[in-house]
mmCIF file of C-alpha atoms and ligand atoms in Angstrom:
data_model
loop_
_atom_site.group_PDB
_atom_site.id
_atom_site.type_symbol
_atom_site.label_atom_id
_atom_site.label_comp_id
_atom_site.label_asym_id
_atom_site.label_seq_id
_atom_site.Cartn_x
_atom_site.Cartn_y
_atom_site.Cartn_z
ATOM 1 C CA UNK M 19 25.105 -5.345 -22.515
ATOM 2 C CA UNK M 20 24.764 -2.041 -23.513
ATOM 3 C CA UNK M 21 22.926 -3.948 -27.425
ATOM 4 C CA UNK M 22 20.800 -5.250 -25.308
ATOM 5 C CA UNK M 23 16.783 -3.410 -24.175
ATOM 6 C CA UNK M 24 16.569 -1.940 -20.392
ATOM 7 C CA UNK M 25 14.166 -3.690 -18.593
ATOM 8 C CA UNK M 26 12.159 -1.267 -16.706
ATOM 9 C CA UNK M 27 10.722 -1.415 -12.944
ATOM 10 C CA UNK M 28 6.944 -1.373 -14.274
ATOM 11 C CA UNK M 29 5.389 -0.899 -17.833
ATOM 12 C CA UNK M 30 1.230 0.028 -18.431
ATOM 13 C CA UNK M 31 -0.572 -2.461 -20.455
ATOM 14 C CA UNK M 32 -2.360 -0.120 -23.105
ATOM 15 C CA UNK M 33 -3.634 -1.503 -25.859
ATOM 16 C CA UNK M 34 -4.906 -0.762 -29.446
ATOM 17 C CA UNK M 35 -9.202 -0.694 -29.047
ATOM 18 C CA UNK M 36 -8.375 1.441 -25.849
ATOM 19 C CA UNK M 37 -5.990 4.470 -27.531
ATOM 20 C CA UNK M 38 -8.924 4.640 -30.048
ATOM 21 C CA UNK M 39 -11.651 4.495 -27.217
ATOM 22 C CA UNK M 40 -9.918 7.478 -26.166
ATOM 23 C CA UNK M 41 -9.628 9.586 -29.321
ATOM 24 C CA UNK M 42 -13.501 9.106 -29.787
ATOM 25 C CA UNK M 43 -13.908 10.417 -26.446
ATOM 26 C CA UNK M 44 -11.703 13.581 -26.845
ATOM 27 C CA UNK M 45 -13.886 13.569 -30.434
ATOM 28 C CA UNK M 46 -17.781 13.400 -28.515
ATOM 29 C CA UNK M 47 -17.580 16.467 -27.413
ATOM 30 C CA UNK M 48 -17.622 14.821 -23.425
ATOM 31 C CA UNK M 49 -14.417 15.115 -22.012
ATOM 32 C CA UNK M 50 -14.567 15.443 -18.987
ATOM 33 C CA UNK M 51 -16.997 13.560 -15.964
ATOM 34 C CA UNK M 52 -20.203 12.006 -17.766
ATOM 35 C CA UNK M 53 -21.170 8.541 -19.650
ATOM 36 C CA UNK M 54 -18.325 6.812 -19.380
ATOM 37 C CA UNK M 55 -17.218 7.245 -16.010
ATOM 38 C CA UNK M 56 -20.876 5.783 -15.341
ATOM 39 C CA UNK M 57 -20.029 3.130 -17.374
ATOM 40 C CA UNK M 58 -16.298 2.312 -15.587
ATOM 41 C CA UNK M 59 -18.523 3.037 -12.177
ATOM 42 C CA UNK M 60 -21.362 0.087 -13.655
ATOM 43 C CA UNK M 61 -18.528 -2.021 -14.352
ATOM 44 C CA UNK M 62 -16.625 -1.628 -11.366
ATOM 45 C CA UNK M 63 -19.569 -1.845 -9.082
ATOM 46 C CA UNK M 64 -19.878 -5.283 -10.918
ATOM 47 C CA UNK M 65 -16.376 -6.788 -10.024
ATOM 48 C CA UNK M 66 -16.591 -5.983 -6.710
ATOM 49 C CA UNK M 67 -20.172 -8.082 -6.274
ATOM 50 C CA UNK M 68 -22.977 -5.380 -6.766
ATOM 51 C CA UNK M 69 -21.461 -3.006 -4.303
ATOM 52 C CA UNK M 70 -21.878 0.526 -4.445
ATOM 53 C CA UNK M 71 -18.488 1.846 -5.942
ATOM 54 C CA UNK M 72 -17.836 5.207 -6.952
ATOM 55 C CA UNK M 73 -14.725 6.445 -9.344
ATOM 56 C CA UNK M 74 -12.413 9.834 -8.295
ATOM 57 C CA UNK M 75 -8.899 10.938 -9.590
ATOM 58 C CA UNK M 76 -6.802 9.448 -7.361
ATOM 59 C CA UNK M 77 -6.500 6.277 -5.067
ATOM 60 C CA UNK M 78 -5.356 9.019 -2.255
ATOM 61 C CA UNK M 79 -9.362 11.281 -1.882
ATOM 62 C CA UNK M 80 -10.892 7.559 -1.916
ATOM 63 C CA UNK M 81 -9.136 7.182 1.743
ATOM 64 C CA UNK M 82 -9.523 10.685 2.716
ATOM 65 C CA UNK M 83 -13.133 10.371 1.487
ATOM 66 C CA UNK M 84 -13.683 7.339 3.232
ATOM 67 C CA UNK M 85 -12.216 8.819 7.145
ATOM 68 C CA UNK M 86 -15.073 11.997 6.314
ATOM 69 C CA UNK M 87 -17.593 9.506 5.819
ATOM 70 C CA UNK M 88 -16.658 7.514 8.422
ATOM 71 C CA UNK M 89 -17.084 10.808 10.960
ATOM 72 C CA UNK M 90 -13.313 10.572 11.344
ATOM 73 C CA UNK M 91 -11.148 14.308 12.380
ATOM 74 C CA UNK M 92 -9.263 16.116 15.558
ATOM 75 C CA UNK M 93 -9.088 13.963 18.592
ATOM 76 C CA UNK M 94 -9.683 9.906 16.670
ATOM 77 C CA UNK M 95 -6.628 7.821 15.946
ATOM 78 C CA UNK M 96 -6.441 5.813 12.731
ATOM 79 C CA UNK M 97 -4.058 2.791 13.172
ATOM 80 C CA UNK M 98 -2.153 1.301 9.795
ATOM 81 C CA UNK M 99 1.259 0.073 8.193
ATOM 82 C CA UNK M 100 4.150 2.036 8.574
ATOM 83 C CA UNK M 101 5.432 0.208 5.187
ATOM 84 C CA UNK M 102 3.125 1.997 3.039
ATOM 85 C CA UNK M 103 3.044 4.595 0.282
ATOM 86 C CA UNK M 104 3.086 7.984 2.665
ATOM 87 C CA UNK M 105 -0.528 8.609 0.692
ATOM 88 C CA UNK M 106 -1.623 5.504 3.393
ATOM 89 C CA UNK M 107 -0.934 7.579 6.041
ATOM 90 C CA UNK M 108 -1.424 11.842 5.152
ATOM 91 C CA UNK M 109 -5.017 11.078 4.201
ATOM 92 C CA UNK M 110 -5.004 10.613 8.059
ATOM 93 C CA UNK M 111 -3.222 13.425 9.017
ATOM 94 C CA UNK M 112 -5.702 15.273 6.061
ATOM 95 C CA UNK M 113 -8.775 15.061 7.888
ATOM 96 C CA UNK M 114 -7.158 15.786 11.263
ATOM 97 C CA UNK M 115 -6.466 13.025 13.148
ATOM 98 C CA UNK M 116 -3.642 10.971 14.679
ATOM 99 C CA UNK M 117 -1.729 8.497 12.816
ATOM 100 C CA UNK M 118 -0.694 5.138 14.562
ATOM 101 C CA UNK M 119 1.583 2.831 13.619
ATOM 102 C CA UNK M 120 1.521 -0.818 14.435
ATOM 103 C CA UNK M 121 4.811 -2.507 12.924
ATOM 104 C CA UNK M 122 4.817 -5.118 9.780
ATOM 105 C CA UNK M 123 4.971 -9.338 10.232
ATOM 106 C CA UNK M 124 8.600 -9.441 8.867
ATOM 107 C CA UNK M 125 7.542 -12.414 6.260
ATOM 108 C CA UNK M 126 3.796 -10.503 4.818
ATOM 109 C CA UNK M 127 5.374 -7.498 5.421
ATOM 110 C CA UNK M 128 1.650 -6.427 6.183
ATOM 111 C CA UNK M 129 0.489 -4.967 9.333
ATOM 112 C CA UNK M 130 0.505 -7.770 12.081
ATOM 113 C CA UNK M 131 -2.546 -7.775 12.959
ATOM 114 C CA UNK M 132 -1.728 -9.634 16.135
ATOM 115 C CA UNK M 133 -0.087 -6.407 17.391
ATOM 116 C CA UNK M 134 -2.922 -4.151 16.976
ATOM 117 C CA UNK M 135 -5.424 -5.276 19.888
ATOM 118 C CA UNK M 136 -2.139 -2.954 22.246
ATOM 119 C CA UNK M 137 -1.985 0.053 20.327
ATOM 120 C CA UNK M 138 -5.986 0.540 20.721
ATOM 121 C CA UNK M 139 -6.805 3.175 22.890
ATOM 122 C CA UNK M 140 -10.392 5.845 23.179
ATOM 123 C CA UNK M 141 -9.701 6.995 20.929
ATOM 124 C CA UNK M 142 -9.138 4.399 18.679
ATOM 125 C CA UNK M 143 -11.772 4.707 15.444
ATOM 126 C CA UNK M 144 -10.865 2.734 12.532
ATOM 127 C CA UNK M 145 -7.730 1.032 10.730
ATOM 128 C CA UNK M 146 -6.114 1.305 7.396
ATOM 129 C CA UNK M 147 -4.186 -2.036 6.241
ATOM 130 C CA UNK M 148 -2.650 -2.515 2.878
ATOM 131 C CA UNK M 149 -1.999 -5.044 1.000
ATOM 132 C CA UNK M 150 1.419 -4.475 0.290
ATOM 133 C CA UNK M 151 2.088 -5.582 -3.284
ATOM 134 C CA UNK M 152 -0.699 -7.521 -3.681
ATOM 135 C CA UNK M 153 -0.784 -9.826 -1.045
ATOM 136 C CA UNK M 154 -4.148 -9.850 0.780
ATOM 137 C CA UNK M 155 -4.336 -9.077 4.546
ATOM 138 C CA UNK M 156 -6.032 -11.381 6.565
ATOM 139 C CA UNK M 157 -9.509 -10.677 6.660
ATOM 140 C CA UNK M 158 -10.756 -12.986 8.766
ATOM 141 C CA UNK M 159 -8.742 -11.639 11.548
ATOM 142 C CA UNK M 160 -8.781 -7.911 10.243
ATOM 143 C CA UNK M 161 -12.509 -7.900 10.399
ATOM 144 C CA UNK M 162 -12.807 -10.374 14.004
ATOM 145 C CA UNK M 163 -10.795 -7.334 15.705
ATOM 146 C CA UNK M 164 -12.561 -4.556 14.344
ATOM 147 C CA UNK M 165 -15.969 -6.454 15.011
ATOM 148 C CA UNK M 166 -14.335 -6.596 18.569
ATOM 149 C CA UNK M 167 -13.586 -2.717 19.241
ATOM 150 C CA UNK M 168 -15.638 -1.686 16.374
ATOM 151 C CA UNK M 169 -13.381 0.080 13.904
ATOM 152 C CA UNK M 170 -14.161 1.197 11.166
ATOM 153 C CA UNK M 171 -11.480 -0.519 8.361
ATOM 154 C CA UNK M 172 -10.512 1.486 5.497
ATOM 155 C CA UNK M 173 -8.869 -1.620 3.217
ATOM 156 C CA UNK M 174 -5.805 0.443 1.108
ATOM 157 C CA UNK M 175 -6.052 -1.632 -1.558
ATOM 158 C CA UNK M 176 -3.833 0.542 -4.067
ATOM 159 C CA UNK M 177 -2.228 -2.277 -4.718
ATOM 160 C CA UNK M 178 -5.064 -5.504 -4.821
ATOM 161 C CA UNK M 179 -7.057 -5.432 -7.284
ATOM 162 C CA UNK M 180 -7.566 -8.523 -8.948
ATOM 163 C CA UNK M 181 -6.771 -10.591 -5.645
ATOM 164 C CA UNK M 182 -8.906 -12.071 -3.252
ATOM 165 C CA UNK M 183 -9.155 -13.713 0.055
ATOM 166 C CA UNK M 184 -10.185 -16.772 0.155
ATOM 167 C CA UNK M 185 -11.359 -16.773 -3.196
ATOM 168 C CA UNK M 186 -13.685 -13.859 -3.236
ATOM 169 C CA UNK M 187 -11.643 -10.780 -5.150
ATOM 170 C CA UNK M 188 -11.186 -8.252 -2.389
ATOM 171 C CA UNK M 189 -13.233 -5.417 -2.737
ATOM 172 C CA UNK M 190 -16.773 -7.854 -3.058
ATOM 173 C CA UNK M 191 -16.132 -7.613 1.402
ATOM 174 C CA UNK M 192 -15.798 -6.038 3.799
ATOM 175 C CA UNK M 193 -16.007 -1.907 5.344
ATOM 176 C CA UNK M 194 -14.567 0.384 3.015
ATOM 177 C CA UNK M 195 -12.572 -0.212 0.266
ATOM 178 C CA UNK M 196 -9.956 2.171 -1.475
ATOM 179 C CA UNK M 197 -8.370 1.662 -4.945
ATOM 180 C CA UNK M 198 -5.858 3.515 -7.162
ATOM 181 C CA UNK M 199 -5.475 3.307 -10.277
ATOM 182 C CA UNK M 200 -2.216 5.296 -10.935
ATOM 183 C CA UNK M 201 -0.664 3.957 -13.342
ATOM 184 C CA UNK M 202 1.755 2.130 -11.897
ATOM 185 C CA UNK M 203 -1.310 -0.102 -10.549
ATOM 186 C CA UNK M 204 -2.437 -3.727 -12.294
ATOM 187 C CA UNK M 205 -5.022 -1.405 -13.379
ATOM 188 C CA UNK M 206 -5.257 1.991 -14.808
ATOM 189 C CA UNK M 207 -7.172 5.006 -15.676
ATOM 190 C CA UNK M 208 -3.492 6.987 -15.882
ATOM 191 C CA UNK M 209 -4.053 8.629 -12.226
ATOM 192 C CA UNK M 210 -7.521 7.723 -10.323
ATOM 193 C CA UNK M 211 -9.299 5.470 -7.938
ATOM 194 C CA UNK M 212 -12.580 4.402 -6.732
ATOM 195 C CA UNK M 213 -14.262 3.643 -3.362
ATOM 196 C CA UNK M 214 -16.328 0.333 -2.970
ATOM 197 C CA UNK M 215 -18.666 1.409 0.326
ATOM 198 C CA UNK M 216 -21.797 -0.219 2.163
ATOM 199 C CA UNK M 217 -25.054 2.144 1.348
ATOM 200 C CA UNK M 218 -27.181 4.576 -0.736
ATOM 201 C CA UNK M 219 -26.221 6.567 2.194
ATOM 202 C CA UNK M 220 -22.620 6.522 2.198
ATOM 203 C CA UNK M 221 -21.895 7.006 -2.015
ATOM 204 C CA UNK M 222 -24.639 10.112 -1.747
ATOM 205 C CA UNK M 223 -21.789 11.953 0.704
ATOM 206 C CA UNK M 224 -19.030 10.502 -1.321
ATOM 207 C CA UNK M 225 -20.371 12.381 -4.915
ATOM 208 C CA UNK M 226 -20.620 15.062 -2.578
ATOM 209 C CA UNK M 227 -17.206 15.294 -1.197
ATOM 210 C CA UNK M 228 -16.036 14.155 -4.422
ATOM 211 C CA UNK M 229 -17.355 17.679 -6.298
ATOM 212 C CA UNK M 230 -17.329 20.503 -4.314
ATOM 213 C CA UNK M 231 -20.522 18.895 -1.735
ATOM 214 C CA UNK M 232 -22.768 19.927 -4.629
ATOM 215 C CA UNK M 233 -26.494 18.381 -4.357
ATOM 216 C CA UNK M 234 -28.877 19.301 -7.282
ATOM 217 C CA UNK M 235 -32.327 18.694 -8.245
ATOM 218 C CA UNK M 236 -34.399 19.611 -11.082
ATOM 219 C CA UNK M 237 -33.422 21.839 -13.696
ATOM 220 C CA UNK M 238 -31.628 25.027 -11.678
ATOM 221 C CA UNK M 239 -31.489 23.878 -7.645
ATOM 222 C CA UNK M 240 -28.231 23.806 -5.750
ATOM 223 C CA UNK M 241 -27.582 23.018 -2.322
ATOM 224 C CA UNK M 242 -23.924 22.719 -0.464
ATOM 225 C CA UNK M 243 -24.018 21.091 2.963
ATOM 226 C CA UNK M 244 -19.994 19.834 3.017
ATOM 227 C CA UNK M 245 -17.011 21.008 2.700
ATOM 228 C CA UNK M 246 -16.100 18.674 -0.536
ATOM 229 C CA UNK M 247 -13.346 19.565 -3.380
ATOM 230 C CA UNK M 248 -12.458 18.413 -6.963
ATOM 231 C CA UNK M 249 -11.852 14.783 -6.689
ATOM 232 C CA UNK M 250 -13.511 13.489 -9.954
ATOM 233 C CA UNK M 251 -12.654 11.632 -12.468
ATOM 234 C CA UNK M 252 -12.318 12.585 -16.248
ATOM 235 C CA UNK M 253 -14.546 10.082 -19.177
ATOM 236 C CA UNK M 254 -10.873 10.098 -21.086
ATOM 237 C CA UNK M 255 -9.597 8.426 -18.273
ATOM 238 C CA UNK M 256 -12.881 6.249 -17.923
ATOM 239 C CA UNK M 257 -11.949 5.095 -20.919
ATOM 240 C CA UNK M 258 -8.824 4.387 -20.482
ATOM 241 C CA UNK M 259 -10.033 1.966 -17.075
ATOM 242 C CA UNK M 260 -12.795 0.503 -19.195
ATOM 243 C CA UNK M 261 -10.062 -1.004 -21.600
ATOM 244 C CA UNK M 262 -8.088 -2.408 -19.105
ATOM 245 C CA UNK M 263 -10.905 -4.474 -16.667
ATOM 246 C CA UNK M 264 -11.398 -6.354 -19.513
ATOM 247 C CA UNK M 265 -7.733 -7.480 -19.110
ATOM 248 C CA UNK M 266 -7.670 -7.972 -15.650
ATOM 249 C CA UNK M 267 -7.733 -11.998 -15.041
ATOM 250 C CA UNK M 268 -5.256 -12.314 -18.232
ATOM 251 C CA UNK M 269 -2.911 -9.116 -16.436
ATOM 252 C CA UNK M 270 -3.148 -11.410 -13.038
ATOM 253 C CA UNK M 271 -1.983 -14.666 -14.053
ATOM 254 C CA UNK M 272 0.931 -13.604 -16.111
ATOM 255 C CA UNK M 273 2.148 -11.089 -12.887
ATOM 256 C CA UNK M 274 1.683 -15.159 -11.457
ATOM 257 C CA UNK M 275 3.722 -16.991 -13.213
ATOM 258 C CA UNK M 276 6.120 -13.795 -13.575
ATOM 259 C CA UNK M 277 6.512 -14.167 -9.933
ATOM 260 C CA UNK M 278 6.535 -17.830 -10.047
ATOM 261 C CA UNK M 279 9.639 -18.081 -12.059
ATOM 262 C CA UNK M 280 11.346 -15.143 -9.725
ATOM 263 C CA UNK M 281 10.581 -17.800 -7.297
ATOM 264 C CA UNK M 282 11.773 -20.276 -8.756
ATOM 265 C CA UNK M 283 15.671 -18.771 -10.252
ATOM 266 C CA UNK M 284 16.352 -17.139 -6.497
ATOM 267 C CA UNK M 285 15.199 -20.279 -3.887
ATOM 268 C CA UNK M 286 18.444 -22.343 -4.850
ATOM 269 C CA UNK M 287 20.168 -18.807 -3.913
ATOM 270 C CA UNK M 288 20.069 -19.346 0.208
ATOM 271 C CA UNK M 289 24.445 -18.032 -0.002
ATOM 272 C CA UNK M 290 22.355 -14.443 -0.596
ATOM 273 C CA UNK M 291 21.192 -14.537 2.847
ATOM 274 C CA UNK M 292 18.116 -13.465 0.885
ATOM 275 C CA UNK M 293 14.129 -12.674 2.098
ATOM 276 C CA UNK M 294 11.919 -13.774 -0.749
ATOM 277 C CA UNK M 295 8.053 -12.692 -0.832
ATOM 278 C CA UNK M 296 5.265 -15.393 0.292
ATOM 279 C CA UNK M 297 4.870 -17.575 -2.262
ATOM 280 C CA UNK M 298 1.356 -17.063 -2.730
ATOM 281 C CA UNK M 299 0.743 -18.344 -6.366
ATOM 282 C CA UNK M 300 -3.578 -17.772 -5.871
ATOM 283 C CA UNK M 301 -4.627 -14.769 -3.757
ATOM 284 C CA UNK M 302 -1.684 -12.376 -4.894
ATOM 285 C CA UNK M 303 -2.470 -10.078 -8.070
ATOM 286 C CA UNK M 304 1.510 -9.790 -7.350
ATOM 287 C CA UNK M 305 1.147 -6.041 -8.109
ATOM 288 C CA UNK M 306 5.549 -6.081 -7.293
ATOM 289 C CA UNK M 307 7.734 -8.673 -6.904
ATOM 290 C CA UNK M 308 10.158 -7.483 -3.415
ATOM 291 C CA UNK M 309 13.164 -9.392 -1.990
ATOM 292 C CA UNK M 310 14.558 -7.890 1.340
ATOM 293 C CA UNK M 311 18.433 -7.610 0.926
ATOM 294 C CA UNK M 312 20.264 -9.639 3.521
ATOM 295 C CA UNK M 313 22.558 -6.857 5.671
ATOM 296 C CA UNK M 314 24.503 -9.296 7.069
ATOM 297 C CA UNK M 315 25.741 -11.057 3.719
ATOM 298 C CA UNK M 316 26.374 -7.428 1.889
ATOM 299 C CA UNK M 317 29.333 -5.656 1.476
ATOM 300 C CA UNK M 318 27.333 -2.644 -0.298
ATOM 301 C CA UNK M 319 24.283 -0.301 0.478
ATOM 302 C CA UNK M 320 21.387 -0.990 -1.550
ATOM 303 C CA UNK M 321 22.036 1.749 -3.658
ATOM 304 C CA UNK M 322 24.791 0.711 -5.181
ATOM 305 C CA UNK M 323 22.405 -2.626 -6.207
ATOM 306 C CA UNK M 324 20.785 -0.122 -7.395
ATOM 307 C CA UNK M 325 23.234 1.656 -9.129
ATOM 308 C CA UNK M 326 24.890 -1.662 -10.587
ATOM 309 C CA UNK M 327 21.415 -3.189 -11.616
ATOM 310 C CA UNK M 328 21.020 -0.004 -13.499
ATOM 311 C CA UNK M 329 23.975 0.382 -14.921
ATOM 312 C CA UNK M 330 23.090 -3.468 -16.716
ATOM 313 C CA UNK M 331 19.660 -1.703 -17.973
ATOM 314 C CA UNK M 332 17.542 -3.282 -15.358
ATOM 315 C CA UNK M 333 14.949 -0.990 -13.365
ATOM 316 C CA UNK M 334 14.227 -0.914 -9.879
ATOM 317 C CA UNK M 335 12.682 0.808 -6.678
ATOM 318 C CA UNK M 336 12.206 1.230 -2.757
ATOM 319 C CA UNK M 337 8.812 0.529 -1.457
ATOM 320 C CA UNK M 338 8.945 1.799 0.857
ATOM 321 C CA UNK M 339 10.870 3.725 3.117
ATOM 322 C CA UNK M 340 9.259 3.628 6.737
ATOM 323 C CA UNK M 341 6.423 6.344 6.987
ATOM 324 C CA UNK M 342 7.531 6.754 10.447
ATOM 325 C CA UNK M 343 10.741 8.556 10.511
ATOM 326 C CA UNK M 344 10.154 10.745 7.537
ATOM 327 C CA UNK M 345 10.158 14.623 8.951
ATOM 328 C CA UNK M 346 6.631 15.159 8.630
ATOM 329 C CA UNK M 347 5.619 12.250 11.217
ATOM 330 C CA UNK M 348 9.340 12.188 13.310
ATOM 331 C CA UNK M 349 8.264 15.457 14.206
ATOM 332 C CA UNK M 350 4.750 13.627 15.630
ATOM 333 C CA UNK M 351 7.303 11.881 18.106
ATOM 334 C CA UNK M 352 7.678 8.475 16.424
ATOM 335 C CA UNK M 353 11.685 7.450 16.242
ATOM 336 C CA UNK M 354 13.944 4.726 14.805
ATOM 337 C CA UNK M 355 14.036 2.091 16.935
ATOM 338 C CA UNK M 356 9.835 2.221 17.505
ATOM 339 C CA UNK M 357 8.948 -0.164 14.970
ATOM 340 C CA UNK M 358 11.743 -2.020 13.600
ATOM 341 C CA UNK M 359 10.777 -5.141 11.355
ATOM 342 C CA UNK M 360 9.409 -2.015 9.622
ATOM 343 C CA UNK M 361 12.552 -0.355 8.613
ATOM 344 C CA UNK M 362 14.540 -3.489 8.741
ATOM 345 C CA UNK M 363 12.647 -4.386 5.857
ATOM 346 C CA UNK M 364 12.762 -0.058 4.638
ATOM 347 C CA UNK M 365 16.439 -0.197 4.342
ATOM 348 C CA UNK M 366 16.835 -3.175 2.140
ATOM 349 C CA UNK M 367 13.697 -4.144 0.285
ATOM 350 C CA UNK M 368 13.931 -3.720 -2.903
ATOM 351 C CA UNK M 369 11.224 -4.500 -5.806
ATOM 352 C CA UNK M 370 12.613 -5.987 -9.397
ATOM 353 C CA UNK M 371 10.910 -4.916 -12.786
ATOM 354 C CA UNK M 372 7.491 -7.254 -12.823
ATOM 355 C CA UNK M 373 5.150 -6.098 -15.238
ATOM 356 C CA UNK M 374 2.497 -8.346 -17.769
ATOM 357 C CA UNK M 375 4.336 -7.664 -21.314
ATOM 358 C CA UNK M 376 7.035 -8.859 -19.043
ATOM 359 C CA UNK M 377 8.433 -12.757 -20.109
ATOM 360 C CA UNK M 378 10.293 -14.685 -18.591
ATOM 361 C CA UNK M 379 13.808 -14.338 -20.494
ATOM 362 C CA UNK M 380 13.097 -10.764 -19.077
ATOM 363 C CA UNK M 381 13.009 -12.466 -15.396
ATOM 364 C CA UNK M 382 16.213 -14.591 -15.990
ATOM 365 C CA UNK M 383 17.699 -11.965 -17.112
ATOM 366 C CA UNK M 384 16.810 -10.201 -13.822
ATOM 367 C CA UNK M 385 17.824 -13.111 -11.730
ATOM 368 C CA UNK M 386 21.376 -13.451 -12.836
ATOM 369 C CA UNK M 387 22.736 -9.533 -13.010
ATOM 370 C CA UNK M 388 20.684 -9.571 -9.547
ATOM 371 C CA UNK M 389 22.850 -12.513 -8.344
ATOM 372 C CA UNK M 390 25.743 -11.301 -9.499
ATOM 373 C CA UNK M 391 26.137 -7.889 -7.855
ATOM 374 C CA UNK M 392 24.823 -9.663 -4.532
ATOM 375 C CA UNK M 393 27.778 -12.243 -5.694
ATOM 376 C CA UNK M 394 30.221 -10.109 -5.940
ATOM 377 C CA UNK M 395 29.681 -7.730 -3.122
ATOM 378 C CA UNK M 396 29.375 -10.525 -0.646
ATOM 379 C CA UNK M 397 30.965 -10.028 2.912
ATOM 380 C CA UNK M 398 33.957 -12.961 3.689
ATOM 381 C CA UNK M 399 32.189 -15.818 5.382
HETATM 382 C C1 LIG R 417 -1.062 3.645 -5.410
HETATM 383 C C2 LIG R 417 -0.543 3.897 -3.721
HETATM 384 C C3 LIG R 417 -2.225 4.992 -3.162
HETATM 385 C C4 LIG R 417 -2.766 6.217 -3.479
HETATM 386 O O1 LIG R 417 -2.339 6.004 -4.558
HETATM 387 P P1 LIG R 417 -3.038 7.821 -5.304
HETATM 388 O O2 LIG R 417 -4.068 6.855 -7.166
HETATM 389 O O3 LIG R 417 -1.156 8.029 -6.277
HETATM 390 O O4 LIG R 417 -3.437 8.750 -4.852
HETATM 391 C C5 LIG R 417 -2.311 4.753 -1.708
HETATM 392 N N1 LIG R 417 -1.527 3.365 -1.122
HETATM 393 C C6 LIG R 417 -1.109 2.643 -1.329
HETATM 394 C C7 LIG R 417 -0.267 1.161 -0.329
HETATM 395 C C8 LIG R 417 -0.660 2.396 -2.805
HETATM 396 O O5 LIG R 417 -0.082 2.033 -3.122
#
């Protein structure tokens, strides 16, 4: 066992041409935001059907900036999912607005759109849905709801670059769309993100919020009229992103093939009571492969399963503990029992390794290890 190499939870794939390209940027004399960022933005815009796109140094700030562009702040409510990276709701607090969590659909693990209407009040201004693991939220139902109630949408598509809704790539349609290019995402700039917008006016504001609110004109003109921050992407990072984009389709194909193998190997093990992800092999980019362990079947906690996987050289992760039960959100009044599906899934979800350089043999090793661990920890029937 110890002679086998470790299978990490995830791993970025950076080709040699990208490494050479980064070295060229470092030698060029221009290493922060410059021509490579512009080139990266142009290619991202092309990927998003020509919509305006600007790059930033994280996927978190893109959402915060979208909220600011939409004029959302104190007194406003924003509806979102409790099962996400805490960034999704932290940005709502960051602009002074109030997050309102709506429970998930336990099958898709995304926000339950049928429960949103009951959460809408006179103060509701926007919805931030998340495509967890890359599985797209139903865009038809989402925008029907948003249009009916005149709400802005900020799609947290951090995990769904390369996914599509009915054949249309995520980012090509909709209101604001935010992507992350963190090292673990399907396409990376090490750290970074981008925001897809609707108009030149929004794009100008995004540029201002990105860098201290500054607007320049002529050789020496400078004006500041919004309190911008420091959110610009570097050319070094943009060059990494430019080296990633040509591989997007191949990365997505490989992830789908690995997910298919996981599904085939785990589906027969009904005795384990595992909840498998939706078997969508055409729309999701399979950012993650996640199972939900059965509390009823297991004698041990999830952490023990993770430790046992770790002991045989297999990484695993939890995405995510439900946000509303973090101390910061409990202080706002959220408590155990408020969102039962997110709480159950949050306690029992387990992310298994999945990345483009993983092999079918690796998937077999992970599934047989997991099945062994779960079988030896089953409660007596
Ligand atoms: C990664 C991620 C973010 C944040 O992106 P960063 O680039 O790390 O700031 C937001 N939401 C979701 C769902 C994510 O997975």
